[in-house]
mmCIF file of C-alpha atoms in Angstrom:
data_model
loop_
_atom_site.group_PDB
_atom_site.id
_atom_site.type_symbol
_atom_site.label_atom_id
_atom_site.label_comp_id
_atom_site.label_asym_id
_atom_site.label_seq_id
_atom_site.Cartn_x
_atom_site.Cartn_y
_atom_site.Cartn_z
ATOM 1 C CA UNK A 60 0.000 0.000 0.000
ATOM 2 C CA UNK A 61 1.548 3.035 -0.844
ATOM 3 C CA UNK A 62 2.086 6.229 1.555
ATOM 4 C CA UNK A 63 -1.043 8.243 -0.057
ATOM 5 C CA UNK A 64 -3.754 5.352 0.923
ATOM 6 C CA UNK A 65 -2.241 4.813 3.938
ATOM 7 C CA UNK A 66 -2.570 8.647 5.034
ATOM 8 C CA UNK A 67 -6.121 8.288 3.423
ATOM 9 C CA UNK A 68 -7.007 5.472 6.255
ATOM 10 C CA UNK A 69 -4.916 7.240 8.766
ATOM 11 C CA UNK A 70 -7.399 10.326 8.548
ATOM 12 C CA UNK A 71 -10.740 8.564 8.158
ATOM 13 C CA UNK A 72 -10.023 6.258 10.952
ATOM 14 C CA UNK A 73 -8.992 9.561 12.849
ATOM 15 C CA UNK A 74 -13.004 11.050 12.107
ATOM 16 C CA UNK A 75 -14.457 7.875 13.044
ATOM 17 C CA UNK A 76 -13.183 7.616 16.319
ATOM 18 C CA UNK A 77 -14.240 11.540 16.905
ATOM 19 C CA UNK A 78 -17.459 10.738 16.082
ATOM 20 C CA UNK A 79 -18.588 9.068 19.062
ATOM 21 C CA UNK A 80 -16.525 11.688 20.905
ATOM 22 C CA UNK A 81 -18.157 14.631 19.229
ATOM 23 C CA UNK A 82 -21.861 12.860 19.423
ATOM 24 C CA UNK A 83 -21.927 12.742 23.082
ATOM 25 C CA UNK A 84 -20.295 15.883 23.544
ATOM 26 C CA UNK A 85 -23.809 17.416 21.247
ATOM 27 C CA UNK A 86 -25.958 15.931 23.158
ATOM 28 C CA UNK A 87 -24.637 16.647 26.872
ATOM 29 C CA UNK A 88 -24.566 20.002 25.160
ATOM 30 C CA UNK A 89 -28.128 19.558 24.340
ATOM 31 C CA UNK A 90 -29.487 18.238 27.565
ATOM 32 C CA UNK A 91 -28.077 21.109 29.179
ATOM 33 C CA UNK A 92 -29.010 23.513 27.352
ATOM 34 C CA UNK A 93 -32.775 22.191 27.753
ATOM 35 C CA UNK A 94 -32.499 21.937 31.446
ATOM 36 C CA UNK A 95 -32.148 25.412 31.695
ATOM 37 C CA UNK A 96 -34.538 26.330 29.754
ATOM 38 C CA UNK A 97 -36.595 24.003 31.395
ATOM 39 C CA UNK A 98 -35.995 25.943 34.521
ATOM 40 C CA UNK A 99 -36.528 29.034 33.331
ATOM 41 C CA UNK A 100 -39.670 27.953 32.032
ATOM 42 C CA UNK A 101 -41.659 26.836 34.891
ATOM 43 C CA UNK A 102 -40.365 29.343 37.409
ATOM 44 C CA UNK A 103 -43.504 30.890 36.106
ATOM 45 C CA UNK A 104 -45.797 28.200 36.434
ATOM 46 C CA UNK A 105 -47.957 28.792 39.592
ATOM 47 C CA UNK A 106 -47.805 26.959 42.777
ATOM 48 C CA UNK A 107 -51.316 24.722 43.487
ATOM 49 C CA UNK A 108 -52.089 21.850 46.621
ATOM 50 C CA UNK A 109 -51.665 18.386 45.411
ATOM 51 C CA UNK A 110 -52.560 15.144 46.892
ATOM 52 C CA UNK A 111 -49.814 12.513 47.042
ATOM 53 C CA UNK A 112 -50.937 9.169 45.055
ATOM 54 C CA UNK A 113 -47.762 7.333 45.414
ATOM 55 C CA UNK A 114 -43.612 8.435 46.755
ATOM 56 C CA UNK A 115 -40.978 6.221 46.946
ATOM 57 C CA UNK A 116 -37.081 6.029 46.340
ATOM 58 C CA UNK A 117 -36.285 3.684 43.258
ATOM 59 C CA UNK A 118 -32.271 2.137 43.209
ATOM 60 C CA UNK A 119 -30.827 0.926 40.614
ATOM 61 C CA UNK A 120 -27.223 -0.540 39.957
ATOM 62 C CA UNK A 121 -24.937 1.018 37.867
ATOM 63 C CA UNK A 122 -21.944 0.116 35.597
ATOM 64 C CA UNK A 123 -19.366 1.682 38.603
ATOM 65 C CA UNK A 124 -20.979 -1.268 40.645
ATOM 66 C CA UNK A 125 -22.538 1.591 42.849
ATOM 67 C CA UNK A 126 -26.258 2.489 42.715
ATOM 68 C CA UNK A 127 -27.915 5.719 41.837
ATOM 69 C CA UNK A 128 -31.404 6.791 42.841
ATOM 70 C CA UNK A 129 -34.424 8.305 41.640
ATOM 71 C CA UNK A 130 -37.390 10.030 43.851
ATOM 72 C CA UNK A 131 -40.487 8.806 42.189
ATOM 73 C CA UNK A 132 -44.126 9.565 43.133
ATOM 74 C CA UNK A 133 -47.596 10.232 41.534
ATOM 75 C CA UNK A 134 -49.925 12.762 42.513
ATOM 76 C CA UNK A 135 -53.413 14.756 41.286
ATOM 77 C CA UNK A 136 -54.315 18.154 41.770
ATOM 78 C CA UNK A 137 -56.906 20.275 40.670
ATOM 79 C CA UNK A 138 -57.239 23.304 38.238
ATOM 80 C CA UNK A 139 -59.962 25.367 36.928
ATOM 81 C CA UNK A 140 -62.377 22.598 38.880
ATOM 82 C CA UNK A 141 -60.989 19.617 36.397
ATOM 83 C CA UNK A 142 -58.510 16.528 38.111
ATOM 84 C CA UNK A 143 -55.316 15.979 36.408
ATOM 85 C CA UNK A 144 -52.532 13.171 37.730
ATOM 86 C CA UNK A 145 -49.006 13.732 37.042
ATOM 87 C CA UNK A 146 -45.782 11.410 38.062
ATOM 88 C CA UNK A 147 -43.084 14.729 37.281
ATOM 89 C CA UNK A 148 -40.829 15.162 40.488
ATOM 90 C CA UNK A 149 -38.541 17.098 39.388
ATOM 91 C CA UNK A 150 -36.314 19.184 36.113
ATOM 92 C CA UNK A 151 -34.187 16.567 35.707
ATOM 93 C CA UNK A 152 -35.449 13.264 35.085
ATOM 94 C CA UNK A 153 -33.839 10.239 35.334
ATOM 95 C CA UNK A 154 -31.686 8.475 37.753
ATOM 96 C CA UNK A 155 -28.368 9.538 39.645
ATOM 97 C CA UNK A 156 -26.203 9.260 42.491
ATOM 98 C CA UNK A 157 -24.671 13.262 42.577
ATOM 99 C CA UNK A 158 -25.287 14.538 46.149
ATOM 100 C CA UNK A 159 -28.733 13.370 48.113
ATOM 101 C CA UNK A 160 -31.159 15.548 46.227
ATOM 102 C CA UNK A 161 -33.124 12.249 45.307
ATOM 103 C CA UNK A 162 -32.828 10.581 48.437
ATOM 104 C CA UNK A 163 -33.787 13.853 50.418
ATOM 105 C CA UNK A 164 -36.824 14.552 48.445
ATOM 106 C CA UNK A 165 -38.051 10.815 48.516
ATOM 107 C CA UNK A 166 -37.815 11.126 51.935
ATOM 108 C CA UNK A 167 -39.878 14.408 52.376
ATOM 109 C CA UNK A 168 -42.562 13.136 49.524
ATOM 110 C CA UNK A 169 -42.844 9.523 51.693
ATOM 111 C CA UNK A 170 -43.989 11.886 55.206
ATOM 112 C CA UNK A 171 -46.103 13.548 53.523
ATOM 113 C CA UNK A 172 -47.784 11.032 52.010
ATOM 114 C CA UNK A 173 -47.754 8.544 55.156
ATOM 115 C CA UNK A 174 -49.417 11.668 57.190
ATOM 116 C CA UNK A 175 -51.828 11.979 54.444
ATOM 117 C CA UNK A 176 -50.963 16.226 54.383
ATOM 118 C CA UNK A 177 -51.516 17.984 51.251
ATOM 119 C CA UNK A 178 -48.507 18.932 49.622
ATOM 120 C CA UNK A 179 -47.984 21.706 46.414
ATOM 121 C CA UNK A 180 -46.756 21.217 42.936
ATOM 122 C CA UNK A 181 -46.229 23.762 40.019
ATOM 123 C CA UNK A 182 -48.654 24.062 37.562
ATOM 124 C CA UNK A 183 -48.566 25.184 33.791
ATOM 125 C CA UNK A 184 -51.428 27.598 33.676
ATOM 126 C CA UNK A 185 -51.408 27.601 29.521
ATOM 127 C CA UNK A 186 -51.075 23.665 29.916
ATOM 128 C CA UNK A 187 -52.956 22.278 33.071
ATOM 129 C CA UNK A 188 -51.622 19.150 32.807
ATOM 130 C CA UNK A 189 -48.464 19.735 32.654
ATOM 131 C CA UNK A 190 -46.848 19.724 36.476
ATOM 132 C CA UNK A 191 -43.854 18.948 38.267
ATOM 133 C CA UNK A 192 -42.863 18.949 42.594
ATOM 134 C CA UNK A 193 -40.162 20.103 42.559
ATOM 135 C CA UNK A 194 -38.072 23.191 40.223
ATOM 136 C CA UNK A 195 -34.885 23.186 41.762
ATOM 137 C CA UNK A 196 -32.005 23.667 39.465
ATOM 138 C CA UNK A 197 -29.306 21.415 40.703
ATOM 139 C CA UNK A 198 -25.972 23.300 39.627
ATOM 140 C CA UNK A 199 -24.198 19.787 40.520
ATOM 141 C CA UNK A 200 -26.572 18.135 37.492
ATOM 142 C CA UNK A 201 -26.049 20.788 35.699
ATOM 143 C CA UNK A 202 -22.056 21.550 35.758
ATOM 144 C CA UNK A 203 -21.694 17.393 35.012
ATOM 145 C CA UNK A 204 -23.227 17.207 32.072
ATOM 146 C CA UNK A 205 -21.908 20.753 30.929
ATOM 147 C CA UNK A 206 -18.010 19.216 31.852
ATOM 148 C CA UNK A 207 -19.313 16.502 29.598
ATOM 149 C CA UNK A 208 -20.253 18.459 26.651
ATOM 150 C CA UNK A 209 -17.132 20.563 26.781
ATOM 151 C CA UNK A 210 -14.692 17.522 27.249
ATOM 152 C CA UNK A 211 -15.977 15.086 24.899
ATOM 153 C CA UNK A 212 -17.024 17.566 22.418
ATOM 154 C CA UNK A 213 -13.908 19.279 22.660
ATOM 155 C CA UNK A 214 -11.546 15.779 21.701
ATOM 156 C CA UNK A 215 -14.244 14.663 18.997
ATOM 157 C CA UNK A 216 -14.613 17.975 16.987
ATOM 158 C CA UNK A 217 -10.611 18.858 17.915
ATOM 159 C CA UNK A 218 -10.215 15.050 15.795
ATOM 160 C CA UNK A 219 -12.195 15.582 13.627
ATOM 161 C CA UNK A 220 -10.604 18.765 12.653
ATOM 162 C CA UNK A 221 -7.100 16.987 12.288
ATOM 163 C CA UNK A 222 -8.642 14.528 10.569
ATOM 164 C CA UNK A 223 -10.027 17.027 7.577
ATOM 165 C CA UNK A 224 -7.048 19.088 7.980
ATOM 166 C CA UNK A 225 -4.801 16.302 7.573
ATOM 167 C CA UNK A 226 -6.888 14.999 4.852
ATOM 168 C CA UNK A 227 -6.548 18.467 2.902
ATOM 169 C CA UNK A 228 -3.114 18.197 3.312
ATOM 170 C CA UNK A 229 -2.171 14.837 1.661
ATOM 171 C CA UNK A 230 -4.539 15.776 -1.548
ATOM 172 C CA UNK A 231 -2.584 18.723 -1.820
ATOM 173 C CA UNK A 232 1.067 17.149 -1.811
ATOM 174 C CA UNK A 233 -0.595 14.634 -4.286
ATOM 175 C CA UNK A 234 -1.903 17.215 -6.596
ATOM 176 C CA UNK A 235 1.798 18.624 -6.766
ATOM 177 C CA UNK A 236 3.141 15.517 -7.161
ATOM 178 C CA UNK A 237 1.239 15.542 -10.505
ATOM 179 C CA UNK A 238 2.117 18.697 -11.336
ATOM 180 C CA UNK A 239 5.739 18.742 -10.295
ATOM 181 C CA UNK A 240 7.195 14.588 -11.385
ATOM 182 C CA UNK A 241 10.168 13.971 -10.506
ATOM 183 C CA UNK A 242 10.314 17.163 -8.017
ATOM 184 C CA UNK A 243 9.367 15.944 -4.424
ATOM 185 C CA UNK A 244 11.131 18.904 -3.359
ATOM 186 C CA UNK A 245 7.555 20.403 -4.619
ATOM 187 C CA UNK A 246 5.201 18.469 -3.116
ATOM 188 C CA UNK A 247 5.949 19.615 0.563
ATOM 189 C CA UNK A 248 4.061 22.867 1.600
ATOM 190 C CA UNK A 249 6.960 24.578 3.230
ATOM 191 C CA UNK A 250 9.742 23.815 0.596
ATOM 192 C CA UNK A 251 6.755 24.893 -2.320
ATOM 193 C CA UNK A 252 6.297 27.868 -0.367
ATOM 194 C CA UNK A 253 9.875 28.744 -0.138
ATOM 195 C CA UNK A 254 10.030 28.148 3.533
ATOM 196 C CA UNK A 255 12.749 25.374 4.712
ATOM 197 C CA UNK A 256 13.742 24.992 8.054
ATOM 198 C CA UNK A 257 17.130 22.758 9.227
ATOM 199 C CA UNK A 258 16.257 20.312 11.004
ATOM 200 C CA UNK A 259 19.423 21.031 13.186
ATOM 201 C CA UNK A 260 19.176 22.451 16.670
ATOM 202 C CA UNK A 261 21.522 25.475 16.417
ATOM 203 C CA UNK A 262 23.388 26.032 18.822
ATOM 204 C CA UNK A 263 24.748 29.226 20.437
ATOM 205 C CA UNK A 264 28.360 30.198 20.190
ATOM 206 C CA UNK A 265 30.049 31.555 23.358
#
């Protein structure tokens, strides 16, 4: 295989492995980005009694061999005279194991609903049934998946740059190679540009 395929590979295999790199790094990007939206959005939304259906903590095992936790529960609450149910606890869904935001508010949600007192939610007044417990913004949540973004979508789209610039670079020395047989002097973009540098260290005279 000769040097100009071999560069070729070099530089697509270069992309492909910044692809996954850049992908995730798009869509922590994303799901932060929509989190605070999120909690912009429903810092408006106006604060209404609710009756607790169902709280609990959920575990879960992860990959680390720890667990994370989520703070689940179901509730119904009335607006404009109509029932609605919602299961929303919080902005950001999911499972985790950052701090003991989960296990602190599955705690609260269970005394409330084993003393059978009324507890509030947040209520979309343009979209009744859209509600949520809890609007917190955990800056924790939030500055992990933003480290995410910027570290994986930093080494993916950083690749993936090399990768194109690198690839720009070999069709160029092949193009003078055409143009210039039999002078690979040409092909090289410093020498064709007049610019050669030793490649001895000089070294100062006393």
């Amino acid at each position: 295989m000769s040097s100009k395929p071999k560069k070729k590979l070099g530089m697509g295999c270069l992309i492909l492995i910044a692809l996954p790199f850049a992908a995730v790094g798009v869509v922590m990007t994303v799901l932060t980005a929509r989190s605070l939206l999120y909690w912009n959005h429903v810092q408006n939304w106006t604060e209404t009694p609710c009756i607790l259906l169902e709280a609990s903590l959920k575990e879960s095992p992860n990959s680390d061999g720890g667990r994370t936790y989520r703070a689940v529960a179901r509730y119904k609450y009335q607006w404009a005279g109509k029932d609605y149910e919602s299961d929303v606890v919080g902005i950001h869904g999911g499972s985790d194991n950052l701090g003991s935001f989960q296990r602190n508010k599955a705690k609260e949600l269970e005394r409330h609903l084993q003393n059978g007192k009324p507890f509030r939610c947040f209520v979309n007044s343009s979209n009744p049934s859209e509600a949520l417990l809890y609007r917190d913004l955990r800056l924790g949540m939030l500055a992990f998946k933003a480290m995410f973004g910027v570290i994986f979508g930093g080494v993916g789209f950083g690749l993936i740059v090399a990768g194109v610039w690198g690839g720009k670079k070999v069709k160029r020395e092949e193009q003078r190679k055409q143009l210039h047989p039999g002078e690979p002097w040409l092909c090289r973009d410093d020498w064709a540009s007049k610019r050669i540098r030793s490649s001895r260290d000089r070294k100062s005279v006393g």
